mmCIF file of N, CA and C in Angstrom:
data_model
loop_
_atom_site.group_PDB
_atom_site.id
_atom_site.type_symbol
_atom_site.label_atom_id
_atom_site.label_comp_id
_atom_site.label_asym_id
_atom_site.label_seq_id
_atom_site.Cartn_x
_atom_site.Cartn_y
_atom_site.Cartn_z
ATOM 1 N N UNK A 118 127.586 127.681 172.349
ATOM 2 C CA UNK A 118 126.604 128.711 172.618
ATOM 3 C C UNK A 118 127.095 129.570 173.772
ATOM 4 N N UNK A 119 126.656 130.809 173.765
ATOM 5 C CA UNK A 119 127.047 131.718 174.835
ATOM 6 C C UNK A 119 125.923 132.707 175.103
ATOM 7 N N UNK A 120 126.123 133.555 176.106
ATOM 8 C CA UNK A 120 125.131 134.580 176.423
ATOM 9 C C UNK A 120 125.077 135.601 175.301
ATOM 10 N N UNK A 121 123.934 136.267 175.175
ATOM 11 C CA UNK A 121 123.774 137.329 174.196
ATOM 12 C C UNK A 121 123.926 138.664 174.898
ATOM 13 N N UNK A 122 124.583 139.622 174.250
ATOM 14 C CA UNK A 122 124.721 140.957 174.821
ATOM 15 C C UNK A 122 124.042 141.935 173.875
ATOM 16 N N UNK A 123 123.199 142.781 174.423
ATOM 17 C CA UNK A 123 122.495 143.777 173.636
ATOM 18 C C UNK A 123 122.765 145.147 174.238
ATOM 19 N N UNK A 124 123.271 146.062 173.443
ATOM 20 C CA UNK A 124 123.489 147.451 173.864
ATOM 21 C C UNK A 124 124.133 147.552 175.241
ATOM 22 N N UNK A 125 125.273 146.894 175.397
ATOM 23 C CA UNK A 125 126.028 146.936 176.652
ATOM 24 C C UNK A 125 125.258 146.422 177.859
ATOM 25 N N UNK A 126 124.295 145.584 177.629
ATOM 26 C CA UNK A 126 123.526 145.009 178.729
ATOM 27 C C UNK A 126 123.467 143.504 178.507
ATOM 28 N N UNK A 127 123.956 142.753 179.458
ATOM 29 C CA UNK A 127 123.884 141.303 179.360
ATOM 30 C C UNK A 127 122.560 140.854 179.943
ATOM 31 N N UNK A 128 121.836 140.066 179.187
ATOM 32 C CA UNK A 128 120.539 139.566 179.646
ATOM 33 C C UNK A 128 120.741 138.646 180.841
ATOM 34 N N UNK A 129 119.675 138.473 181.601
ATOM 35 C CA UNK A 129 119.739 137.520 182.701
ATOM 36 C C UNK A 129 120.197 136.182 182.146
ATOM 37 N N UNK A 130 121.054 135.540 182.884
ATOM 38 C CA UNK A 130 121.581 134.263 182.410
ATOM 39 C C UNK A 130 120.499 133.196 182.454
ATOM 40 N N UNK A 131 120.371 132.527 181.345
ATOM 41 C CA UNK A 131 119.476 131.385 181.249
ATOM 42 C C UNK A 131 120.394 130.181 181.151
ATOM 43 N N UNK A 132 120.229 129.217 182.035
ATOM 44 C CA UNK A 132 121.141 128.078 181.983
ATOM 45 C C UNK A 132 121.050 127.347 180.643
ATOM 46 N N UNK A 133 122.210 126.992 180.133
ATOM 47 C CA UNK A 133 122.238 126.222 178.894
ATOM 48 C C UNK A 133 121.667 124.839 179.156
ATOM 49 N N UNK A 134 120.853 124.347 178.247
ATOM 50 C CA UNK A 134 120.332 122.995 178.418
ATOM 51 C C UNK A 134 121.446 121.966 178.197
ATOM 52 N N UNK A 135 121.199 120.767 178.626
ATOM 53 C CA UNK A 135 122.159 119.684 178.403
ATOM 54 C C UNK A 135 122.405 119.543 176.904
ATOM 55 N N UNK A 136 123.652 119.367 176.538
ATOM 56 C CA UNK A 136 124.030 119.307 175.123
ATOM 57 C C UNK A 136 123.303 118.199 174.369
ATOM 58 N N UNK A 137 122.933 117.134 175.055
ATOM 59 C CA UNK A 137 122.275 116.016 174.377
ATOM 60 C C UNK A 137 120.754 116.180 174.299
ATOM 61 N N UNK A 138 120.214 117.276 174.828
ATOM 62 C CA UNK A 138 118.770 117.515 174.772
ATOM 63 C C UNK A 138 118.477 118.477 173.621
ATOM 64 N N UNK A 139 118.248 117.890 172.436
ATOM 65 C CA UNK A 139 118.063 118.709 171.236
ATOM 66 C C UNK A 139 116.863 119.638 171.335
ATOM 67 N N UNK A 140 115.759 119.157 171.869
ATOM 68 C CA UNK A 140 114.549 119.987 171.909
ATOM 69 C C UNK A 140 114.744 121.192 172.822
ATOM 70 N N UNK A 141 115.308 120.973 174.006
ATOM 71 C CA UNK A 141 115.539 122.107 174.916
ATOM 72 C C UNK A 141 116.599 123.055 174.360
ATOM 73 N N UNK A 142 117.609 122.505 173.697
ATOM 74 C CA UNK A 142 118.625 123.352 173.075
ATOM 75 C C UNK A 142 117.990 124.175 171.960
ATOM 76 N N UNK A 143 117.147 123.544 171.159
ATOM 77 C CA UNK A 143 116.439 124.263 170.094
ATOM 78 C C UNK A 143 115.544 125.350 170.648
ATOM 79 N N UNK A 144 114.837 125.054 171.741
ATOM 80 C CA UNK A 144 113.973 126.059 172.377
ATOM 81 C C UNK A 144 114.812 127.238 172.852
ATOM 82 N N UNK A 145 115.964 126.941 173.427
ATOM 83 C CA UNK A 145 116.883 127.984 173.901
ATOM 84 C C UNK A 145 117.311 128.877 172.738
ATOM 85 N N UNK A 146 117.698 128.267 171.623
ATOM 86 C CA UNK A 146 118.173 129.029 170.468
ATOM 87 C C UNK A 146 117.058 129.849 169.817
ATOM 88 N N UNK A 147 115.863 129.269 169.719
ATOM 89 C CA UNK A 147 114.720 129.994 169.151
ATOM 90 C C UNK A 147 114.371 131.185 170.035
ATOM 91 N N UNK A 148 114.460 130.995 171.343
ATOM 92 C CA UNK A 148 114.192 132.094 172.273
ATOM 93 C C UNK A 148 115.284 133.157 172.181
ATOM 94 N N UNK A 149 116.541 132.734 172.203
ATOM 95 C CA UNK A 149 117.665 133.677 172.143
ATOM 96 C C UNK A 149 117.679 134.442 170.823
ATOM 97 N N UNK A 150 117.290 133.779 169.750
ATOM 98 C CA UNK A 150 117.250 134.419 168.439
ATOM 99 C C UNK A 150 116.007 135.258 168.218
ATOM 100 N N UNK A 151 115.106 135.228 169.182
ATOM 101 C CA UNK A 151 113.846 135.981 169.136
ATOM 102 C C UNK A 151 113.081 135.713 167.837
ATOM 103 N N UNK A 152 113.008 134.438 167.460
ATOM 104 C CA UNK A 152 112.312 134.056 166.230
ATOM 105 C C UNK A 152 110.843 134.472 166.260
ATOM 106 N N UNK A 153 110.231 134.436 167.455
ATOM 107 C CA UNK A 153 108.820 134.817 167.540
ATOM 108 C C UNK A 153 108.619 136.292 167.211
ATOM 109 N N UNK A 154 109.661 137.108 167.303
ATOM 110 C CA UNK A 154 109.542 138.527 166.997
ATOM 111 C C UNK A 154 109.057 138.789 165.584
ATOM 112 N N UNK A 155 109.381 137.911 164.664
ATOM 113 C CA UNK A 155 108.901 138.035 163.283
ATOM 114 C C UNK A 155 107.879 136.957 162.932
ATOM 115 N N UNK A 156 108.058 135.761 163.473
ATOM 116 C CA UNK A 156 107.233 134.630 163.055
ATOM 117 C C UNK A 156 105.952 134.448 163.862
ATOM 118 N N UNK A 157 105.691 135.317 164.848
ATOM 119 C CA UNK A 157 104.437 135.277 165.604
ATOM 120 C C UNK A 157 103.738 136.614 165.429
ATOM 121 N N UNK A 158 102.473 136.556 165.023
ATOM 122 C CA UNK A 158 101.708 137.789 164.817
ATOM 123 C C UNK A 158 101.483 138.520 166.134
ATOM 124 N N UNK A 159 101.352 139.834 166.033
ATOM 125 C CA UNK A 159 101.092 140.684 167.195
ATOM 126 C C UNK A 159 99.645 141.160 167.151
ATOM 127 N N UNK A 160 98.985 141.100 168.303
ATOM 128 C CA UNK A 160 97.646 141.668 168.443
ATOM 129 C C UNK A 160 97.840 143.159 168.693
ATOM 130 N N UNK A 161 97.543 143.982 167.717
ATOM 131 C CA UNK A 161 97.797 145.427 167.801
ATOM 132 C C UNK A 161 96.964 146.113 168.886
ATOM 133 N N UNK A 162 95.846 145.500 169.282
ATOM 134 C CA UNK A 162 95.002 146.104 170.318
ATOM 135 C C UNK A 162 95.669 146.061 171.685
ATOM 136 N N UNK A 163 96.368 144.984 171.956
ATOM 137 C CA UNK A 163 97.010 144.842 173.268
ATOM 138 C C UNK A 163 98.535 144.902 173.178
ATOM 139 N N UNK A 164 99.039 145.057 171.953
ATOM 140 C CA UNK A 164 100.484 145.120 171.704
ATOM 141 C C UNK A 164 101.227 143.953 172.338
ATOM 142 N N UNK A 165 100.717 142.778 172.053
ATOM 143 C CA UNK A 165 101.359 141.563 172.546
ATOM 144 C C UNK A 165 101.187 140.474 171.496
ATOM 145 N N UNK A 166 101.999 139.428 171.611
ATOM 146 C CA UNK A 166 101.937 138.334 170.654
ATOM 147 C C UNK A 166 100.634 137.563 170.774
ATOM 148 N N UNK A 167 100.169 137.064 169.631
ATOM 149 C CA UNK A 167 99.003 136.184 169.603
ATOM 150 C C UNK A 167 99.520 134.785 169.932
ATOM 151 N N UNK A 168 99.370 134.366 171.179
ATOM 152 C CA UNK A 168 99.955 133.101 171.626
ATOM 153 C C UNK A 168 99.432 131.895 170.863
ATOM 154 N N UNK A 169 98.190 131.964 170.373
ATOM 155 C CA UNK A 169 97.654 130.837 169.616
ATOM 156 C C UNK A 169 98.252 130.767 168.208
ATOM 157 N N UNK A 170 99.054 131.756 167.850
ATOM 158 C CA UNK A 170 99.703 131.799 166.537
ATOM 159 C C UNK A 170 101.229 131.720 166.672
ATOM 160 N N UNK A 171 101.706 131.105 167.751
ATOM 161 C CA UNK A 171 103.143 131.020 168.023
ATOM 162 C C UNK A 171 103.886 130.422 166.833
ATOM 163 N N UNK A 172 104.749 131.214 166.247
ATOM 164 C CA UNK A 172 105.619 130.864 165.119
ATOM 165 C C UNK A 172 104.850 130.485 163.850
ATOM 166 N N UNK A 173 103.576 130.889 163.764
ATOM 167 C CA UNK A 173 102.735 130.549 162.612
ATOM 168 C C UNK A 173 102.825 131.560 161.478
ATOM 169 N N UNK A 174 103.719 132.527 161.587
ATOM 170 C CA UNK A 174 103.948 133.468 160.498
ATOM 171 C C UNK A 174 102.796 134.435 160.275
ATOM 172 N N UNK A 175 102.891 135.148 159.158
ATOM 173 C CA UNK A 175 101.846 136.087 158.792
ATOM 174 C C UNK A 175 102.053 137.494 159.300
ATOM 175 N N UNK A 176 103.213 137.778 159.886
ATOM 176 C CA UNK A 176 103.519 139.154 160.288
ATOM 177 C C UNK A 176 103.964 139.915 159.045
ATOM 178 N N UNK A 177 103.325 141.040 158.778
ATOM 179 C CA UNK A 177 103.575 141.815 157.567
ATOM 180 C C UNK A 177 104.681 142.842 157.789
ATOM 181 N N UNK A 178 105.626 142.870 156.851
ATOM 182 C CA UNK A 178 106.729 143.827 156.895
ATOM 183 C C UNK A 178 106.748 144.597 155.582
ATOM 184 N N UNK A 179 106.532 145.900 155.662
ATOM 185 C CA UNK A 179 106.532 146.755 154.468
ATOM 186 C C UNK A 179 107.880 147.456 154.366
ATOM 187 N N UNK A 180 108.509 147.317 153.212
ATOM 188 C CA UNK A 180 109.777 147.966 152.928
ATOM 189 C C UNK A 180 109.590 148.892 151.728
ATOM 190 N N UNK A 181 110.585 149.694 151.423
ATOM 191 C CA UNK A 181 110.463 150.627 150.298
ATOM 192 C C UNK A 181 110.133 149.925 148.984
ATOM 193 N N UNK A 182 110.804 148.809 148.718
ATOM 194 C CA UNK A 182 110.672 148.149 147.423
ATOM 195 C C UNK A 182 109.874 146.855 147.434
ATOM 196 N N UNK A 183 109.455 146.409 148.588
ATOM 197 C CA UNK A 183 108.705 145.161 148.647
ATOM 198 C C UNK A 183 107.977 145.047 149.977
ATOM 199 N N UNK A 184 106.991 144.161 149.994
ATOM 200 C CA UNK A 184 106.259 143.816 151.206
ATOM 201 C C UNK A 184 106.352 142.311 151.353
ATOM 202 N N UNK A 185 106.590 141.840 152.566
ATOM 203 C CA UNK A 185 106.760 140.409 152.794
ATOM 204 C C UNK A 185 106.096 140.014 154.105
ATOM 205 N N UNK A 186 105.531 138.815 154.126
ATOM 206 C CA UNK A 186 104.987 138.216 155.343
ATOM 207 C C UNK A 186 105.973 137.183 155.862
ATOM 208 N N UNK A 187 106.065 137.068 157.180
ATOM 209 C CA UNK A 187 106.923 136.029 157.757
ATOM 210 C C UNK A 187 106.294 134.656 157.529
ATOM 211 N N UNK A 188 107.145 133.658 157.445
ATOM 212 C CA UNK A 188 106.719 132.291 157.155
ATOM 213 C C UNK A 188 106.187 131.582 158.394
ATOM 214 N N UNK A 189 105.306 130.629 158.148
ATOM 215 C CA UNK A 189 104.811 129.731 159.186
ATOM 216 C C UNK A 189 105.885 128.661 159.382
ATOM 217 N N UNK A 190 106.498 128.623 160.560
ATOM 218 C CA UNK A 190 107.550 127.634 160.823
ATOM 219 C C UNK A 190 107.102 126.596 161.851
ATOM 220 N N UNK A 191 105.769 126.449 162.004
ATOM 221 C CA UNK A 191 105.255 125.382 162.866
ATOM 222 C C UNK A 191 105.285 124.078 162.068
ATOM 223 N N UNK A 192 105.112 122.934 162.732
ATOM 224 C CA UNK A 192 105.155 121.666 162.009
ATOM 225 C C UNK A 192 103.858 121.303 161.278
ATOM 226 N N UNK A 193 103.010 122.278 160.977
ATOM 227 C CA UNK A 193 101.819 121.986 160.178
ATOM 228 C C UNK A 193 102.282 121.545 158.795
ATOM 229 N N UNK A 194 101.829 120.371 158.351
ATOM 230 C CA UNK A 194 102.337 119.822 157.094
ATOM 231 C C UNK A 194 101.776 120.524 155.864
ATOM 232 N N UNK A 195 100.634 121.187 155.987
ATOM 233 C CA UNK A 195 100.043 121.861 154.829
ATOM 234 C C UNK A 195 100.518 123.303 154.675
ATOM 235 N N UNK A 196 100.710 124.016 155.788
ATOM 236 C CA UNK A 196 101.007 125.448 155.691
ATOM 237 C C UNK A 196 102.311 125.858 156.377
ATOM 238 N N UNK A 197 102.940 124.942 157.080
ATOM 239 C CA UNK A 197 104.183 125.236 157.788
ATOM 240 C C UNK A 197 105.326 124.426 157.215
ATOM 241 N N UNK A 198 106.235 124.000 158.094
ATOM 242 C CA UNK A 198 107.405 123.235 157.641
ATOM 243 C C UNK A 198 107.295 121.755 158.013
ATOM 244 N N UNK A 199 106.076 121.306 158.281
ATOM 245 C CA UNK A 199 105.863 119.918 158.692
ATOM 246 C C UNK A 199 106.287 118.882 157.669
ATOM 247 N N UNK A 200 106.296 119.243 156.397
ATOM 248 C CA UNK A 200 106.699 118.300 155.351
ATOM 249 C C UNK A 200 108.203 118.358 155.070
ATOM 250 N N UNK A 201 108.905 119.260 155.736
ATOM 251 C CA UNK A 201 110.343 119.389 155.512
ATOM 252 C C UNK A 201 111.102 118.319 156.288
ATOM 253 N N UNK A 202 112.048 117.682 155.627
ATOM 254 C CA UNK A 202 112.955 116.775 156.326
ATOM 255 C C UNK A 202 114.017 117.622 157.028
ATOM 256 N N UNK A 203 114.734 116.992 157.942
ATOM 257 C CA UNK A 203 115.833 117.697 158.610
ATOM 258 C C UNK A 203 116.869 118.157 157.584
ATOM 259 N N UNK A 204 117.115 117.319 156.582
ATOM 260 C CA UNK A 204 118.092 117.664 155.551
ATOM 261 C C UNK A 204 117.651 118.898 154.767
ATOM 262 N N UNK A 205 116.358 118.992 154.448
ATOM 263 C CA UNK A 205 115.840 120.162 153.731
ATOM 264 C C UNK A 205 115.999 121.421 154.578
ATOM 265 N N UNK A 206 115.714 121.297 155.872
ATOM 266 C CA UNK A 206 115.811 122.431 156.791
ATOM 267 C C UNK A 206 117.252 122.940 156.845
ATOM 268 N N UNK A 207 118.203 122.040 157.038
ATOM 269 C CA UNK A 207 119.608 122.440 157.088
ATOM 270 C C UNK A 207 120.059 123.041 155.761
ATOM 271 N N UNK A 208 119.643 122.432 154.655
ATOM 272 C CA UNK A 208 120.053 122.915 153.333
ATOM 273 C C UNK A 208 119.562 124.338 153.083
ATOM 274 N N UNK A 209 118.360 124.667 153.561
ATOM 275 C CA UNK A 209 117.822 126.023 153.384
ATOM 276 C C UNK A 209 118.755 127.050 154.030
ATOM 277 N N UNK A 210 119.176 126.790 155.248
ATOM 278 C CA UNK A 210 120.072 127.712 155.944
ATOM 279 C C UNK A 210 121.452 127.736 155.287
ATOM 280 N N UNK A 211 121.994 126.566 155.009
ATOM 281 C CA UNK A 211 123.359 126.478 154.505
ATOM 282 C C UNK A 211 123.509 127.039 153.091
ATOM 283 N N UNK A 212 122.407 127.079 152.337
ATOM 284 C CA UNK A 212 122.492 127.602 150.967
ATOM 285 C C UNK A 212 122.886 129.076 150.949
ATOM 286 N N UNK A 213 122.634 129.781 152.035
ATOM 287 C CA UNK A 213 122.958 131.210 152.088
ATOM 288 C C UNK A 213 124.428 131.473 152.422
ATOM 289 N N UNK A 214 125.207 130.428 152.545
ATOM 290 C CA UNK A 214 126.645 130.615 152.740
ATOM 291 C C UNK A 214 127.315 131.078 151.451
ATOM 292 N N UNK A 215 126.636 130.869 150.331
ATOM 293 C CA UNK A 215 127.130 131.329 149.033
ATOM 294 C C UNK A 215 126.517 132.702 148.762
ATOM 295 N N UNK A 216 127.325 133.759 148.698
ATOM 296 C CA UNK A 216 126.790 135.117 148.521
ATOM 297 C C UNK A 216 125.885 135.288 147.301
ATOM 298 N N UNK A 217 126.054 134.475 146.270
ATOM 299 C CA UNK A 217 125.203 134.589 145.082
ATOM 300 C C UNK A 217 123.749 134.250 145.406
ATOM 301 N N UNK A 218 123.538 133.469 146.450
ATOM 302 C CA UNK A 218 122.194 133.036 146.822
ATOM 303 C C UNK A 218 121.356 134.174 147.367
ATOM 304 N N UNK A 219 121.978 135.131 148.003
ATOM 305 C CA UNK A 219 121.201 136.175 148.664
ATOM 306 C C UNK A 219 121.432 137.559 148.062
ATOM 307 N N UNK A 220 121.733 137.620 146.778
ATOM 308 C CA UNK A 220 121.922 138.917 146.129
ATOM 309 C C UNK A 220 120.616 139.711 146.185
ATOM 310 N N UNK A 221 120.700 140.917 146.691
ATOM 311 C CA UNK A 221 119.534 141.786 146.822
ATOM 312 C C UNK A 221 119.189 142.382 145.466
ATOM 313 N N UNK A 222 117.924 142.354 145.112
ATOM 314 C CA UNK A 222 117.466 142.921 143.846
ATOM 315 C C UNK A 222 116.376 143.943 144.142
ATOM 316 N N UNK A 223 116.706 145.236 144.166
ATOM 317 C CA UNK A 223 115.703 146.257 144.496
ATOM 318 C C UNK A 223 114.448 146.123 143.638
ATOM 319 N N UNK A 224 113.294 146.239 144.303
ATOM 320 C CA UNK A 224 112.027 146.151 143.596
ATOM 321 C C UNK A 224 111.570 144.740 143.304
ATOM 322 N N UNK A 225 112.335 143.764 143.713
ATOM 323 C CA UNK A 225 111.986 142.366 143.454
ATOM 324 C C UNK A 225 111.588 141.701 144.753
ATOM 325 N N UNK A 226 111.323 140.411 144.669
ATOM 326 C CA UNK A 226 110.939 139.651 145.858
ATOM 327 C C UNK A 226 112.158 139.442 146.748
ATOM 328 N N UNK A 227 112.091 139.944 147.953
ATOM 329 C CA UNK A 227 113.191 139.838 148.897
ATOM 330 C C UNK A 227 112.664 139.358 150.244
ATOM 331 N N UNK A 228 113.539 139.284 151.213
ATOM 332 C CA UNK A 228 113.179 138.797 152.536
ATOM 333 C C UNK A 228 113.830 139.683 153.595
ATOM 334 N N UNK A 229 113.277 139.633 154.792
ATOM 335 C CA UNK A 229 113.919 140.316 155.916
ATOM 336 C C UNK A 229 114.605 139.301 156.828
ATOM 337 N N UNK A 230 114.493 138.030 156.492
ATOM 338 C CA UNK A 230 115.116 136.972 157.286
ATOM 339 C C UNK A 230 116.634 137.164 157.266
ATOM 340 N N UNK A 231 117.288 137.149 158.419
ATOM 341 C CA UNK A 231 118.741 137.383 158.464
ATOM 342 C C UNK A 231 119.548 136.140 158.085
ATOM 343 N N UNK A 232 119.326 135.667 156.859
ATOM 344 C CA UNK A 232 119.986 134.443 156.399
ATOM 345 C C UNK A 232 121.503 134.536 156.472
ATOM 346 N N UNK A 233 122.066 135.703 156.187
ATOM 347 C CA UNK A 233 123.525 135.826 156.149
ATOM 348 C C UNK A 233 124.155 135.657 157.524
ATOM 349 N N UNK A 234 123.370 135.773 158.568
ATOM 350 C CA UNK A 234 123.847 135.501 159.926
ATOM 351 C C UNK A 234 123.530 134.057 160.297
ATOM 352 N N UNK A 235 122.287 133.667 160.072
ATOM 353 C CA UNK A 235 121.832 132.345 160.507
ATOM 354 C C UNK A 235 122.468 131.201 159.725
ATOM 355 N N UNK A 236 122.960 131.473 158.534
ATOM 356 C CA UNK A 236 123.575 130.415 157.733
ATOM 357 C C UNK A 236 124.841 129.872 158.390
ATOM 358 N N UNK A 237 125.389 130.624 159.331
ATOM 359 C CA UNK A 237 126.626 130.205 159.992
ATOM 360 C C UNK A 237 126.407 129.419 161.277
ATOM 361 N N UNK A 238 125.153 129.139 161.615
ATOM 362 C CA UNK A 238 124.898 128.270 162.764
ATOM 363 C C UNK A 238 125.491 126.895 162.485
ATOM 364 N N UNK A 239 125.901 126.210 163.523
ATOM 365 C CA UNK A 239 126.463 124.870 163.344
ATOM 366 C C UNK A 239 125.359 123.896 162.954
ATOM 367 N N UNK A 240 125.750 122.780 162.355
ATOM 368 C CA UNK A 240 124.767 121.745 162.039
ATOM 369 C C UNK A 240 124.050 121.287 163.306
ATOM 370 N N UNK A 241 124.798 121.178 164.408
ATOM 371 C CA UNK A 241 124.189 120.753 165.670
ATOM 372 C C UNK A 241 123.120 121.723 166.142
ATOM 373 N N UNK A 242 123.397 123.024 166.031
ATOM 374 C CA UNK A 242 122.406 124.025 166.431
ATOM 375 C C UNK A 242 121.195 123.997 165.502
ATOM 376 N N UNK A 243 121.424 123.871 164.201
ATOM 377 C CA UNK A 243 120.308 123.806 163.254
ATOM 378 C C UNK A 243 119.450 122.569 163.497
ATOM 379 N N UNK A 244 120.094 121.442 163.796
ATOM 380 C CA UNK A 244 119.339 120.218 164.096
ATOM 381 C C UNK A 244 118.520 120.386 165.369
ATOM 382 N N UNK A 245 119.068 121.091 166.345
ATOM 383 C CA UNK A 245 118.338 121.336 167.593
ATOM 384 C C UNK A 245 117.132 122.243 167.334
ATOM 385 N N UNK A 246 117.315 123.275 166.538
ATOM 386 C CA UNK A 246 116.190 124.162 166.197
ATOM 387 C C UNK A 246 115.122 123.373 165.458
ATOM 388 N N UNK A 247 115.529 122.551 164.510
ATOM 389 C CA UNK A 247 114.584 121.713 163.765
ATOM 390 C C UNK A 247 113.813 120.805 164.721
ATOM 391 N N UNK A 248 114.520 120.152 165.636
ATOM 392 C CA UNK A 248 113.862 119.248 166.592
ATOM 393 C C UNK A 248 112.842 120.012 167.435
ATOM 394 N N UNK A 249 113.207 121.199 167.889
ATOM 395 C CA UNK A 249 112.266 121.997 168.686
ATOM 396 C C UNK A 249 111.046 122.394 167.852
ATOM 397 N N UNK A 250 111.278 122.894 166.641
ATOM 398 C CA UNK A 250 110.154 123.309 165.801
ATOM 399 C C UNK A 250 109.225 122.141 165.497
ATOM 400 N N UNK A 251 109.772 120.939 165.388
ATOM 401 C CA UNK A 251 108.936 119.747 165.159
ATOM 402 C C UNK A 251 108.124 119.385 166.400
ATOM 403 N N UNK A 252 108.552 119.865 167.567
ATOM 404 C CA UNK A 252 107.889 119.482 168.825
ATOM 405 C C UNK A 252 106.750 120.424 169.229
ATOM 406 N N UNK A 253 106.666 121.598 168.590
ATOM 407 C CA UNK A 253 105.635 122.558 169.001
ATOM 408 C C UNK A 253 104.307 122.263 168.306
ATOM 409 N N UNK A 254 103.272 122.939 168.766
ATOM 410 C CA UNK A 254 101.932 122.734 168.212
ATOM 411 C C UNK A 254 101.879 123.213 166.760
ATOM 412 N N UNK A 255 101.415 122.342 165.842
ATOM 413 C CA UNK A 255 101.241 122.793 164.465
ATOM 414 C C UNK A 255 100.073 123.781 164.392
ATOM 415 N N UNK A 256 100.241 124.828 163.634
ATOM 416 C CA UNK A 256 99.178 125.819 163.452
ATOM 417 C C UNK A 256 98.915 125.961 161.959
ATOM 418 N N UNK A 257 97.681 125.689 161.562
ATOM 419 C CA UNK A 257 97.311 125.847 160.156
ATOM 420 C C UNK A 257 97.143 127.337 159.892
ATOM 421 N N UNK A 258 98.040 127.896 159.095
ATOM 422 C CA UNK A 258 97.997 129.318 158.754
ATOM 423 C C UNK A 258 98.707 129.519 157.423
ATOM 424 N N UNK A 259 97.925 129.544 156.351
ATOM 425 C CA UNK A 259 98.504 129.747 155.019
ATOM 426 C C UNK A 259 98.946 131.203 154.903
ATOM 427 N N UNK A 260 100.197 131.389 154.556
ATOM 428 C CA UNK A 260 100.788 132.725 154.476
ATOM 429 C C UNK A 260 101.086 133.062 153.020
ATOM 430 N N UNK A 261 100.636 134.225 152.590
ATOM 431 C CA UNK A 261 100.985 134.755 151.275
ATOM 432 C C UNK A 261 102.312 135.494 151.454
ATOM 433 N N UNK A 262 103.397 134.891 151.007
ATOM 434 C CA UNK A 262 104.739 135.422 151.260
ATOM 435 C C UNK A 262 104.902 136.871 150.788
ATOM 436 N N UNK A 263 104.508 137.143 149.563
ATOM 437 C CA UNK A 263 104.655 138.489 149.011
ATOM 438 C C UNK A 263 103.285 139.015 148.588
ATOM 439 N N UNK A 264 102.532 139.565 149.520
ATOM 440 C CA UNK A 264 101.199 140.071 149.170
ATOM 441 C C UNK A 264 101.304 141.287 148.243
ATOM 442 N N UNK A 265 100.309 141.466 147.443
ATOM 443 C CA UNK A 265 100.309 142.613 146.504
ATOM 444 C C UNK A 265 99.814 143.862 147.171
#
């Protein structure tokens, strides 16, 4: 892992967690990847995240050919990823290493998730993200992935 650089500006350095602390490493990666930017709803009145909906999905993204809601990635077993094993979680990311898996089909069901980037995370990083996501508060929030 290394620092992130955005538009010729290096963010304030956040110390890397101990390599053996999966939850803190996962928290670091989720923060650095700005997962809450899509997976946490925004209160439009105050233009800030709904903290009680942290990573609970339901953020709507309208594109020319499709509309999609972000997924609930909290450990809620009914509406989030609580029923996913670590192996299922890793397999979801790694499946996008095959270009046939993410072929774009205009006008069809698509995603804005940057799978083609995230699929290259190491198994160790994916396991750390999984451990962190399992440690956060589960939020019951059923998301309609592709609303009409």
